[in-house]
Amino acid sequence: MEKNKILVTRPQLPPLNEFIPLLEDIWDSRWLTNNGKYHQEFETQLATFLGVPYVSLFSNGTLALMAALQCLKIKGEVITTPFSFVATTHSLWWNGIKPVFVDIEPDYCNLDPKLIEAAITPETTAILPVHVYGNPCELDEIQHLADRYGLRVIYDAAHAFGVKYKGSSVLNYGDLSILSFHATKVFNTIEGGAIICHDLKTKRRIDYLKNFGIADETTVVAPGINAKMNELQAAYGILQLKYFDSAIDGRQHITEKYRKGLKDIVGVRYLENPVDVDYNYSYFPVFIDESEFGRSRDDVYEELKKHNIYGRRYFYPLISEFSAYRGLPSAKGLDIAFEISRQVICLPLYPDLADEVVDLVVSILLGMQEDRKEVPVKIGNQNNRKID
């Protein structure tokens, strides 16, 4: 039964016969970590592949985000979203920073830039937006606000590997961007992450911070942590780059098949690709309007499970609803994020997902709609907007 489960994602793996020679080389060298040759090669290849100036590899994305906040010496308050994986806000907490939640915009579920200014106080030092589902935030508008108020911008780009806006990587925006290479992501190194920065001086500081603050054998320049990526993950990542484009082609095919099957189902909304964006098809979220569809999101979630199909309610509950954060003043009044979190379910999406599974998901939703209450038809999926 476990083998037959259709999960929301499945890790993309490089060919084992290509990985084994790299493992043998690592075994022969006995250099397992601490900036080995595969680590150095992966950083170089990754920067070229992504079209960014500098990459610093990490053992995971959460430690990368924690180190990024340390690197820029962020203190006080940071404006962020309640609609993300909890690691976004946990990274602030671990740095002694107070998160200030701002509601999201309804089209792409990103931080609403129109609400940021009202949340800025004398204690605000940075903005931490998330490119939710890999769809870019309102990049120019957020930067304009940051420049006006002298704030730093750190993007949680965990979902945005390979995404471009107007031909340039979204990772080139803000002061720093953070990637996750967790097994669930479109690009994985089993576990892993990275910080993208714009100059060599910043990269050196980041590299010190992820290696205990060590500059050389007798010099420690900062109270760093241990967040280095090892050689096995780096070698694995080098192989993964070879197959990324074909993986995206597969994900695009599945996405387009979902869209075609779901387009006429009233009360089920999905996201179109934003204008001027080269997308990575990282997730396929749908939003169930109970008043129109006649059944709730949780009804859909449970019905899919009966067929051994396991969607995920990304992101539910909101971060602001967890016990560590719900007492914050900014945890109230997040109406759009709250509504979206009760509507969203991400459907299975990975390159080798069988077309028959997509057909089954669509047929399940169509079958559920047959029992729905009669309501006026609303034209959906009219949410293709331009990023300002």
mmCIF file of C-alpha atoms in Angstrom:
data_model
loop_
_atom_site.group_PDB
_atom_site.id
_atom_site.type_symbol
_atom_site.label_atom_id
_atom_site.label_comp_id
_atom_site.label_asym_id
_atom_site.label_seq_id
_atom_site.Cartn_x
_atom_site.Cartn_y
_atom_site.Cartn_z
ATOM 1 C CA MET A 1 0.000 0.000 0.000
ATOM 2 C CA GLU A 2 2.796 2.413 0.894
ATOM 3 C CA LYS A 3 4.448 1.756 -2.480
ATOM 4 C CA ASN A 4 1.255 2.638 -4.316
ATOM 5 C CA LYS A 5 0.761 5.987 -2.599
ATOM 6 C CA ILE A 6 0.725 8.969 -4.937
ATOM 7 C CA LEU A 7 2.394 11.723 -2.901
ATOM 8 C CA VAL A 8 2.395 15.426 -3.659
ATOM 9 C CA THR A 9 5.958 15.139 -4.942
ATOM 10 C CA ARG A 10 8.680 12.579 -5.569
ATOM 11 C CA PRO A 11 12.401 13.384 -5.551
ATOM 12 C CA GLN A 12 14.175 13.615 -8.877
ATOM 13 C CA LEU A 13 17.285 11.405 -8.720
ATOM 14 C CA PRO A 14 20.338 11.357 -11.001
ATOM 15 C CA PRO A 15 21.245 8.048 -12.684
ATOM 16 C CA LEU A 16 22.895 5.817 -10.099
ATOM 17 C CA ASN A 17 25.522 4.616 -12.598
ATOM 18 C CA GLU A 18 26.679 8.233 -13.001
ATOM 19 C CA PHE A 19 26.796 8.845 -9.254
ATOM 20 C CA ILE A 20 28.833 5.755 -8.345
ATOM 21 C CA PRO A 21 32.107 6.924 -10.016
ATOM 22 C CA LEU A 22 31.877 10.201 -8.087
ATOM 23 C CA LEU A 23 31.352 8.297 -4.853
ATOM 24 C CA GLU A 24 34.367 6.125 -5.629
ATOM 25 C CA ASP A 25 36.456 9.249 -6.201
ATOM 26 C CA ILE A 26 35.329 10.678 -2.861
ATOM 27 C CA TRP A 27 36.091 7.351 -1.154
ATOM 28 C CA ASP A 28 39.583 7.335 -2.636
ATOM 29 C CA SER A 29 40.290 10.920 -1.622
ATOM 30 C CA ARG A 30 38.708 10.608 1.853
ATOM 31 C CA TRP A 31 37.856 14.311 1.585
ATOM 32 C CA LEU A 32 34.249 14.274 2.776
ATOM 33 C CA THR A 33 33.571 17.903 3.707
ATOM 34 C CA ASN A 34 35.216 21.305 4.356
ATOM 35 C CA ASN A 35 35.251 22.944 0.924
ATOM 36 C CA GLY A 36 36.417 19.973 -1.108
ATOM 37 C CA LYS A 37 36.755 19.881 -4.885
ATOM 38 C CA TYR A 38 33.134 18.899 -5.557
ATOM 39 C CA HIS A 39 31.903 21.653 -3.242
ATOM 40 C CA GLN A 40 33.985 24.224 -5.105
ATOM 41 C CA GLU A 41 32.953 22.888 -8.505
ATOM 42 C CA PHE A 42 29.266 22.836 -7.577
ATOM 43 C CA GLU A 43 29.333 26.460 -6.396
ATOM 44 C CA THR A 44 30.952 27.545 -9.661
ATOM 45 C CA GLN A 45 28.613 25.524 -11.877
ATOM 46 C CA LEU A 46 25.562 26.610 -9.930
ATOM 47 C CA ALA A 47 26.376 30.318 -10.241
ATOM 48 C CA THR A 48 26.772 29.918 -14.006
ATOM 49 C CA PHE A 49 23.646 27.795 -14.367
ATOM 50 C CA LEU A 50 21.479 30.231 -12.399
ATOM 51 C CA GLY A 51 23.015 33.392 -13.850
ATOM 52 C CA VAL A 52 24.009 34.866 -10.478
ATOM 53 C CA PRO A 53 27.300 36.375 -9.247
ATOM 54 C CA TYR A 54 28.074 34.265 -6.159
ATOM 55 C CA VAL A 55 26.722 31.130 -4.483
ATOM 56 C CA SER A 56 27.521 29.859 -1.001
ATOM 57 C CA LEU A 57 26.378 26.283 -0.408
ATOM 58 C CA PHE A 58 24.731 25.187 2.836
ATOM 59 C CA SER A 59 23.669 21.932 4.427
ATOM 60 C CA ASN A 60 20.042 23.088 4.309
ATOM 61 C CA GLY A 61 17.929 26.110 3.471
ATOM 62 C CA THR A 62 16.951 26.934 7.049
ATOM 63 C CA LEU A 63 20.563 27.334 8.168
ATOM 64 C CA ALA A 64 21.182 29.410 5.036
ATOM 65 C CA LEU A 65 18.381 31.788 6.008
ATOM 66 C CA MET A 66 19.601 31.989 9.606
ATOM 67 C CA ALA A 67 23.115 32.802 8.381
ATOM 68 C CA ALA A 68 21.815 35.391 5.894
ATOM 69 C CA LEU A 69 20.160 37.309 8.712
ATOM 70 C CA GLN A 70 23.423 37.152 10.672
ATOM 71 C CA CYS A 71 25.453 38.240 7.673
ATOM 72 C CA LEU A 72 23.424 41.434 7.238
ATOM 73 C CA LYS A 73 23.257 41.947 11.036
ATOM 74 C CA ILE A 74 19.466 42.112 10.994
ATOM 75 C CA LYS A 75 17.887 43.001 14.339
ATOM 76 C CA GLY A 76 14.629 44.462 15.648
ATOM 77 C CA GLU A 77 11.580 43.775 13.501
ATOM 78 C CA VAL A 78 11.303 42.121 10.096
ATOM 79 C CA ILE A 79 8.190 42.255 7.928
ATOM 80 C CA THR A 80 7.258 38.860 6.522
ATOM 81 C CA THR A 81 4.410 36.642 5.373
ATOM 82 C CA PRO A 82 2.265 34.278 7.429
ATOM 83 C CA PHE A 83 1.760 32.090 4.325
ATOM 84 C CA SER A 84 4.922 30.010 4.093
ATOM 85 C CA PHE A 85 6.645 26.999 5.573
ATOM 86 C CA VAL A 86 7.309 27.664 9.243
ATOM 87 C CA ALA A 87 11.119 27.688 8.772
ATOM 88 C CA THR A 88 10.832 31.209 7.306
ATOM 89 C CA THR A 89 9.681 32.654 10.616
ATOM 90 C CA HIS A 90 11.656 30.250 12.800
ATOM 91 C CA SER A 91 14.833 31.681 11.247
ATOM 92 C CA LEU A 92 13.851 35.110 12.554
ATOM 93 C CA TRP A 93 13.077 33.734 16.017
ATOM 94 C CA TRP A 94 16.444 31.961 16.253
ATOM 95 C CA ASN A 95 18.127 35.296 15.542
ATOM 96 C CA GLY A 96 16.140 37.123 18.230
ATOM 97 C CA ILE A 97 14.178 39.065 15.603
ATOM 98 C CA LYS A 98 10.498 39.935 15.977
ATOM 99 C CA PRO A 99 8.424 38.847 12.966
ATOM 100 C CA VAL A 100 5.784 41.295 11.793
ATOM 101 C CA PHE A 101 3.187 39.577 9.647
ATOM 102 C CA VAL A 102 1.586 41.315 6.690
ATOM 103 C CA ASP A 103 -1.276 39.865 4.681
ATOM 104 C CA ILE A 104 -0.851 38.382 1.210
ATOM 105 C CA GLU A 105 -2.310 39.347 -2.152
ATOM 106 C CA PRO A 106 -4.953 36.882 -3.401
ATOM 107 C CA ASP A 107 -3.698 36.223 -6.936
ATOM 108 C CA TYR A 108 -0.341 34.550 -6.263
ATOM 109 C CA CYS A 109 -0.373 34.354 -2.451
ATOM 110 C CA ASN A 110 2.750 36.515 -2.040
ATOM 111 C CA LEU A 111 3.346 39.284 0.501
ATOM 112 C CA ASP A 112 1.127 42.253 -0.463
ATOM 113 C CA PRO A 113 3.449 45.231 -1.073
ATOM 114 C CA LYS A 114 0.549 47.651 -0.638
ATOM 115 C CA LEU A 115 0.350 46.658 3.040
ATOM 116 C CA ILE A 116 4.061 46.750 3.858
ATOM 117 C CA GLU A 117 4.433 50.481 4.405
ATOM 118 C CA ALA A 118 1.789 50.587 7.145
ATOM 119 C CA ALA A 119 3.694 47.874 9.044
ATOM 120 C CA ILE A 120 7.027 49.742 9.086
ATOM 121 C CA THR A 121 8.093 51.107 12.477
ATOM 122 C CA PRO A 122 11.332 52.643 13.800
ATOM 123 C CA GLU A 123 12.328 49.074 14.771
ATOM 124 C CA THR A 124 11.929 47.644 11.252
ATOM 125 C CA THR A 125 15.232 46.634 9.663
ATOM 126 C CA ALA A 126 14.287 44.313 6.798
ATOM 127 C CA ILE A 127 11.617 42.701 4.640
ATOM 128 C CA LEU A 128 11.557 38.910 4.247
ATOM 129 C CA PRO A 129 9.211 37.982 1.380
ATOM 130 C CA VAL A 130 8.707 34.475 -0.025
ATOM 131 C CA HIS A 131 8.321 33.610 -3.712
ATOM 132 C CA VAL A 132 5.384 31.332 -2.917
ATOM 133 C CA TYR A 133 5.082 28.302 -5.234
ATOM 134 C CA GLY A 134 7.962 29.818 -7.231
ATOM 135 C CA ASN A 135 5.891 32.803 -8.430
ATOM 136 C CA PRO A 136 7.946 36.001 -8.026
ATOM 137 C CA CYS A 137 6.898 38.654 -5.551
ATOM 138 C CA GLU A 138 6.272 42.230 -6.687
ATOM 139 C CA LEU A 139 10.028 42.720 -6.967
ATOM 140 C CA ASP A 140 10.285 46.355 -8.029
ATOM 141 C CA GLU A 141 7.633 47.595 -5.630
ATOM 142 C CA ILE A 142 9.226 45.858 -2.654
ATOM 143 C CA GLN A 143 12.658 47.223 -3.547
ATOM 144 C CA HIS A 144 11.215 50.727 -3.908
ATOM 145 C CA LEU A 145 9.812 50.557 -0.375
ATOM 146 C CA ALA A 146 13.063 49.147 0.989
ATOM 147 C CA ASP A 147 15.074 51.947 -0.627
ATOM 148 C CA ARG A 148 12.701 54.608 0.674
ATOM 149 C CA TYR A 149 12.960 53.412 4.273
ATOM 150 C CA GLY A 150 16.533 52.104 4.285
ATOM 151 C CA LEU A 151 15.555 48.464 4.750
ATOM 152 C CA ARG A 152 17.276 45.270 3.703
ATOM 153 C CA VAL A 153 15.475 42.702 1.547
ATOM 154 C CA ILE A 154 16.144 38.982 1.944
ATOM 155 C CA TYR A 155 14.123 36.717 -0.321
ATOM 156 C CA ASP A 156 13.136 33.243 0.776
ATOM 157 C CA ALA A 157 13.426 31.703 -2.689
ATOM 158 C CA ALA A 158 13.106 28.096 -1.544
ATOM 159 C CA HIS A 159 10.528 27.446 -4.290
ATOM 160 C CA ALA A 160 12.156 29.567 -6.994
ATOM 161 C CA PHE A 161 15.144 27.606 -8.315
ATOM 162 C CA GLY A 162 15.567 28.436 -12.002
ATOM 163 C CA VAL A 163 12.794 31.055 -12.103
ATOM 164 C CA LYS A 164 13.471 34.132 -14.241
ATOM 165 C CA TYR A 165 11.759 37.507 -14.461
ATOM 166 C CA LYS A 166 12.255 39.411 -17.718
ATOM 167 C CA GLY A 167 15.089 37.052 -18.628
ATOM 168 C CA SER A 168 17.057 37.428 -15.375
ATOM 169 C CA SER A 169 17.089 35.151 -12.357
ATOM 170 C CA VAL A 170 14.783 36.278 -9.549
ATOM 171 C CA LEU A 171 17.736 35.459 -7.286
ATOM 172 C CA ASN A 172 19.426 38.661 -8.456
ATOM 173 C CA TYR A 173 16.857 40.775 -6.579
ATOM 174 C CA GLY A 174 17.135 41.949 -2.993
ATOM 175 C CA ASP A 175 20.269 41.968 -0.847
ATOM 176 C CA LEU A 176 20.354 38.173 -0.523
ATOM 177 C CA SER A 177 18.260 35.242 -1.748
ATOM 178 C CA ILE A 178 17.975 31.853 -0.098
ATOM 179 C CA LEU A 179 17.508 28.526 -1.869
ATOM 180 C CA SER A 180 16.469 25.160 -0.486
ATOM 181 C CA PHE A 181 17.647 21.909 -2.067
ATOM 182 C CA HIS A 182 15.461 19.704 0.104
ATOM 183 C CA ALA A 183 14.273 16.421 -1.419
ATOM 184 C CA THR A 184 10.812 17.910 -2.062
ATOM 185 C CA LYS A 185 12.100 20.785 -4.206
ATOM 186 C CA VAL A 186 12.349 20.992 -8.009
ATOM 187 C CA PHE A 187 16.131 20.781 -7.590
ATOM 188 C CA ASN A 188 17.434 18.714 -4.707
ATOM 189 C CA THR A 189 20.697 17.582 -3.153
ATOM 190 C CA ILE A 190 18.772 15.346 -0.712
ATOM 191 C CA GLU A 191 19.175 18.080 1.901
ATOM 192 C CA GLY A 192 20.884 21.348 1.111
ATOM 193 C CA GLY A 193 20.567 25.038 0.427
ATOM 194 C CA ALA A 194 22.420 28.145 -0.650
ATOM 195 C CA ILE A 195 22.726 31.892 -0.255
ATOM 196 C CA ILE A 196 22.941 33.998 -3.402
ATOM 197 C CA CYS A 197 24.843 37.259 -2.982
ATOM 198 C CA HIS A 198 26.137 40.046 -5.219
ATOM 199 C CA ASP A 199 29.782 40.600 -4.222
ATOM 200 C CA LEU A 200 32.850 38.672 -3.126
ATOM 201 C CA LYS A 201 33.168 40.464 0.212
ATOM 202 C CA THR A 202 29.688 39.307 1.254
ATOM 203 C CA LYS A 203 30.372 35.762 0.059
ATOM 204 C CA ARG A 204 33.516 35.603 2.192
ATOM 205 C CA ARG A 205 31.589 36.715 5.259
ATOM 206 C CA ILE A 206 28.895 34.107 4.572
ATOM 207 C CA ASP A 207 31.544 31.414 4.122
ATOM 208 C CA TYR A 208 33.075 32.326 7.483
ATOM 209 C CA LEU A 209 29.682 32.216 9.201
ATOM 210 C CA LYS A 210 28.842 28.726 7.911
ATOM 211 C CA ASN A 211 32.204 27.353 9.102
ATOM 212 C CA PHE A 212 32.276 28.389 12.775
ATOM 213 C CA GLY A 213 33.572 31.853 11.826
ATOM 214 C CA ILE A 214 36.978 30.359 10.981
ATOM 215 C CA ALA A 215 39.144 32.433 8.642
ATOM 216 C CA ASP A 216 42.303 30.314 8.950
ATOM 217 C CA GLU A 217 43.917 27.834 11.356
ATOM 218 C CA THR A 218 44.423 30.421 14.087
ATOM 219 C CA THR A 219 41.770 33.057 13.335
ATOM 220 C CA VAL A 220 38.052 33.113 14.139
ATOM 221 C CA VAL A 221 36.408 36.300 12.881
ATOM 222 C CA ALA A 222 32.791 35.756 13.984
ATOM 223 C CA PRO A 223 30.615 33.427 16.103
ATOM 224 C CA GLY A 224 29.666 31.174 13.216
ATOM 225 C CA ILE A 225 27.856 27.854 13.007
ATOM 226 C CA ASN A 226 28.463 24.575 11.186
ATOM 227 C CA ALA A 227 26.278 24.651 8.054
ATOM 228 C CA LYS A 228 28.588 23.332 5.351
ATOM 229 C CA MET A 229 27.442 21.106 2.511
ATOM 230 C CA ASN A 230 29.408 17.853 2.286
ATOM 231 C CA GLU A 231 31.138 16.404 -0.763
ATOM 232 C CA LEU A 232 28.554 13.676 -1.401
ATOM 233 C CA GLN A 233 25.731 16.198 -1.669
ATOM 234 C CA ALA A 234 27.824 18.523 -3.828
ATOM 235 C CA ALA A 235 28.714 15.722 -6.270
ATOM 236 C CA TYR A 236 25.057 14.684 -6.370
ATOM 237 C CA GLY A 237 24.084 18.308 -7.095
ATOM 238 C CA ILE A 238 26.502 18.564 -10.017
ATOM 239 C CA LEU A 239 24.763 15.594 -11.622
ATOM 240 C CA GLN A 240 21.328 17.037 -10.920
ATOM 241 C CA LEU A 241 22.099 20.148 -12.960
ATOM 242 C CA LYS A 242 22.385 17.995 -16.093
ATOM 243 C CA TYR A 243 18.777 16.856 -15.807
ATOM 244 C CA PHE A 244 17.053 19.988 -14.516
ATOM 245 C CA ASP A 245 15.744 21.277 -17.851
ATOM 246 C CA SER A 246 14.208 17.937 -18.811
ATOM 247 C CA ALA A 247 12.625 17.700 -15.345
ATOM 248 C CA ILE A 248 11.007 21.109 -15.837
ATOM 249 C CA ASP A 249 9.650 19.983 -19.214
ATOM 250 C CA GLY A 250 8.006 17.043 -17.470
ATOM 251 C CA ARG A 251 6.559 19.242 -14.745
ATOM 252 C CA GLN A 252 5.201 21.672 -17.347
ATOM 253 C CA HIS A 253 3.455 18.828 -19.166
ATOM 254 C CA ILE A 254 1.705 17.692 -15.981
ATOM 255 C CA THR A 255 0.752 21.280 -15.078
ATOM 256 C CA GLU A 256 -0.795 21.936 -18.478
ATOM 257 C CA LYS A 257 -2.723 18.662 -18.310
ATOM 258 C CA TYR A 258 -4.160 19.652 -14.913
ATOM 259 C CA ARG A 259 -5.138 23.080 -16.239
ATOM 260 C CA LYS A 260 -6.890 21.605 -19.254
ATOM 261 C CA GLY A 261 -8.834 19.138 -17.122
ATOM 262 C CA LEU A 262 -9.820 21.591 -14.394
ATOM 263 C CA LYS A 263 -10.590 24.725 -16.408
ATOM 264 C CA ASP A 264 -14.371 24.198 -16.538
ATOM 265 C CA ILE A 265 -14.905 23.079 -12.950
ATOM 266 C CA VAL A 266 -16.742 25.841 -11.111
ATOM 267 C CA GLY A 267 -15.286 26.656 -7.715
ATOM 268 C CA VAL A 268 -11.809 25.298 -8.444
ATOM 269 C CA ARG A 269 -9.198 27.951 -9.158
ATOM 270 C CA TYR A 270 -5.593 27.425 -10.187
ATOM 271 C CA LEU A 271 -2.699 29.771 -10.944
ATOM 272 C CA GLU A 272 -1.646 30.792 -14.427
ATOM 273 C CA ASN A 273 2.002 31.626 -15.129
ATOM 274 C CA PRO A 274 2.739 35.293 -14.385
ATOM 275 C CA VAL A 275 3.592 37.587 -17.291
ATOM 276 C CA ASP A 276 7.322 37.962 -18.102
ATOM 277 C CA VAL A 277 8.220 34.958 -15.934
ATOM 278 C CA ASP A 278 10.046 31.766 -16.913
ATOM 279 C CA TYR A 279 8.419 29.450 -14.396
ATOM 280 C CA ASN A 280 9.717 26.236 -12.809
ATOM 281 C CA TYR A 281 6.368 24.486 -12.190
ATOM 282 C CA SER A 282 7.339 23.729 -8.622
ATOM 283 C CA TYR A 283 3.814 23.180 -7.285
ATOM 284 C CA PHE A 284 0.269 22.893 -8.572
ATOM 285 C CA PRO A 285 -1.988 24.484 -5.953
ATOM 286 C CA VAL A 286 -5.732 24.644 -6.461
ATOM 287 C CA PHE A 287 -8.130 26.705 -4.395
ATOM 288 C CA ILE A 288 -11.516 25.245 -3.512
ATOM 289 C CA ASP A 289 -14.326 27.781 -3.078
ATOM 290 C CA GLU A 290 -16.773 25.796 -0.967
ATOM 291 C CA SER A 291 -19.701 28.092 -1.752
ATOM 292 C CA GLU A 292 -19.293 27.420 -5.476
ATOM 293 C CA PHE A 293 -17.842 23.914 -5.581
ATOM 294 C CA GLY A 294 -20.282 22.642 -2.980
ATOM 295 C CA ARG A 295 -17.631 20.764 -1.009
ATOM 296 C CA SER A 296 -14.792 22.001 1.185
ATOM 297 C CA ARG A 297 -11.064 21.792 0.585
ATOM 298 C CA ASP A 298 -10.826 19.231 3.367
ATOM 299 C CA ASP A 299 -13.541 17.172 1.665
ATOM 300 C CA VAL A 300 -11.355 17.128 -1.455
ATOM 301 C CA TYR A 301 -8.284 16.227 0.613
ATOM 302 C CA GLU A 302 -10.077 13.264 2.211
ATOM 303 C CA GLU A 303 -11.665 12.080 -1.035
ATOM 304 C CA LEU A 304 -8.275 12.011 -2.770
ATOM 305 C CA LYS A 305 -6.850 9.965 0.109
ATOM 306 C CA LYS A 306 -9.541 7.322 -0.479
ATOM 307 C CA HIS A 307 -7.894 6.824 -3.864
ATOM 308 C CA ASN A 308 -4.384 6.728 -2.339
ATOM 309 C CA ILE A 309 -3.633 10.243 -3.606
ATOM 310 C CA TYR A 310 -2.057 12.533 -1.021
ATOM 311 C CA GLY A 311 -2.219 16.247 -1.709
ATOM 312 C CA ARG A 312 -0.780 18.735 0.758
ATOM 313 C CA ARG A 313 -2.435 21.794 2.244
ATOM 314 C CA TYR A 314 0.430 24.199 1.606
ATOM 315 C CA PHE A 315 0.165 26.336 3.706
ATOM 316 C CA TYR A 316 -2.232 25.420 6.470
ATOM 317 C CA PRO A 317 -2.404 26.459 9.237
ATOM 318 C CA LEU A 318 -0.811 29.881 8.843
ATOM 319 C CA ILE A 319 2.479 30.440 10.659
ATOM 320 C CA SER A 320 0.690 33.141 12.637
ATOM 321 C CA GLU A 321 -1.677 30.499 14.042
ATOM 322 C CA PHE A 322 1.072 28.393 15.651
ATOM 323 C CA SER A 323 1.482 28.774 19.410
ATOM 324 C CA ALA A 324 4.904 30.453 19.143
ATOM 325 C CA TYR A 325 3.519 33.332 17.064
ATOM 326 C CA ARG A 326 -0.228 33.692 17.544
ATOM 327 C CA GLY A 327 0.250 36.082 20.462
ATOM 328 C CA LEU A 328 1.960 38.664 18.249
ATOM 329 C CA PRO A 329 -0.135 41.766 17.474
ATOM 330 C CA SER A 330 0.506 41.248 13.747
ATOM 331 C CA ALA A 331 -0.949 37.713 13.897
ATOM 332 C CA LYS A 332 -4.455 39.209 13.729
ATOM 333 C CA GLY A 333 -6.331 40.560 10.731
ATOM 334 C CA LEU A 334 -4.645 38.424 8.074
ATOM 335 C CA ASP A 335 -7.933 37.838 6.321
ATOM 336 C CA ILE A 336 -6.787 36.920 2.822
ATOM 337 C CA ALA A 337 -4.066 34.568 4.039
ATOM 338 C CA PHE A 338 -6.563 32.937 6.406
ATOM 339 C CA GLU A 339 -9.102 32.377 3.611
ATOM 340 C CA ILE A 340 -6.499 31.062 1.166
ATOM 341 C CA SER A 341 -5.109 28.656 3.769
ATOM 342 C CA ARG A 342 -8.594 27.123 4.101
ATOM 343 C CA GLN A 343 -8.993 26.758 0.325
ATOM 344 C CA VAL A 344 -5.609 25.521 -0.914
ATOM 345 C CA ILE A 345 -4.511 22.010 -1.715
ATOM 346 C CA CYS A 346 -1.414 21.193 -3.771
ATOM 347 C CA LEU A 347 -1.996 18.308 -6.158
ATOM 348 C CA PRO A 348 0.684 15.706 -6.988
ATOM 349 C CA LEU A 349 3.302 17.075 -9.387
ATOM 350 C CA TYR A 350 6.595 15.564 -10.484
ATOM 351 C CA PRO A 351 8.165 14.882 -13.878
ATOM 352 C CA ASP A 352 7.316 11.195 -14.189
ATOM 353 C CA LEU A 353 3.819 11.386 -12.730
ATOM 354 C CA ALA A 354 1.600 9.252 -14.965
ATOM 355 C CA ASP A 355 -0.993 11.033 -17.093
ATOM 356 C CA GLU A 356 -3.508 8.522 -15.777
ATOM 357 C CA VAL A 357 -3.060 9.888 -12.255
ATOM 358 C CA VAL A 358 -3.837 13.414 -13.437
ATOM 359 C CA ASP A 359 -6.912 12.066 -15.231
ATOM 360 C CA LEU A 360 -7.992 10.314 -12.035
ATOM 361 C CA VAL A 361 -7.585 13.485 -9.943
ATOM 362 C CA VAL A 362 -9.657 15.450 -12.444
ATOM 363 C CA SER A 363 -12.355 12.772 -12.551
ATOM 364 C CA ILE A 364 -12.544 12.744 -8.737
ATOM 365 C CA LEU A 365 -13.097 16.493 -8.659
ATOM 366 C CA LEU A 366 -15.669 16.284 -11.460
ATOM 367 C CA GLY A 367 -17.467 13.538 -9.587
ATOM 368 C CA MET A 368 -17.544 15.603 -6.403
ATOM 369 C CA GLN A 369 -18.948 18.562 -8.298
ATOM 370 C CA GLU A 370 -21.920 16.529 -9.492
ATOM 371 C CA ASP A 371 -23.259 16.607 -5.923
ATOM 372 C CA ARG A 372 -22.533 20.275 -5.341
ATOM 373 C CA LYS A 373 -25.199 22.830 -4.520
ATOM 374 C CA GLU A 374 -26.533 24.887 -7.396
ATOM 375 C CA VAL A 375 -24.881 28.313 -7.329
ATOM 376 C CA PRO A 376 -24.337 31.079 -9.910
ATOM 377 C CA VAL A 377 -21.404 30.415 -12.230
ATOM 378 C CA LYS A 378 -18.331 32.517 -11.604
ATOM 379 C CA ILE A 379 -15.665 32.868 -14.264
ATOM 380 C CA GLY A 380 -12.420 31.693 -12.662
ATOM 381 C CA ASN A 381 -8.711 31.691 -13.410
ATOM 382 C CA GLN A 382 -8.687 35.324 -14.578
ATOM 383 C CA ASN A 383 -5.621 36.040 -12.483
ATOM 384 C CA ASN A 384 -2.839 36.527 -15.002
ATOM 385 C CA ARG A 385 -1.172 39.677 -13.758
ATOM 386 C CA LYS A 386 1.980 41.561 -14.640
ATOM 387 C CA ILE A 387 4.692 41.970 -12.005
ATOM 388 C CA ASP A 388 5.336 45.660 -11.431
#
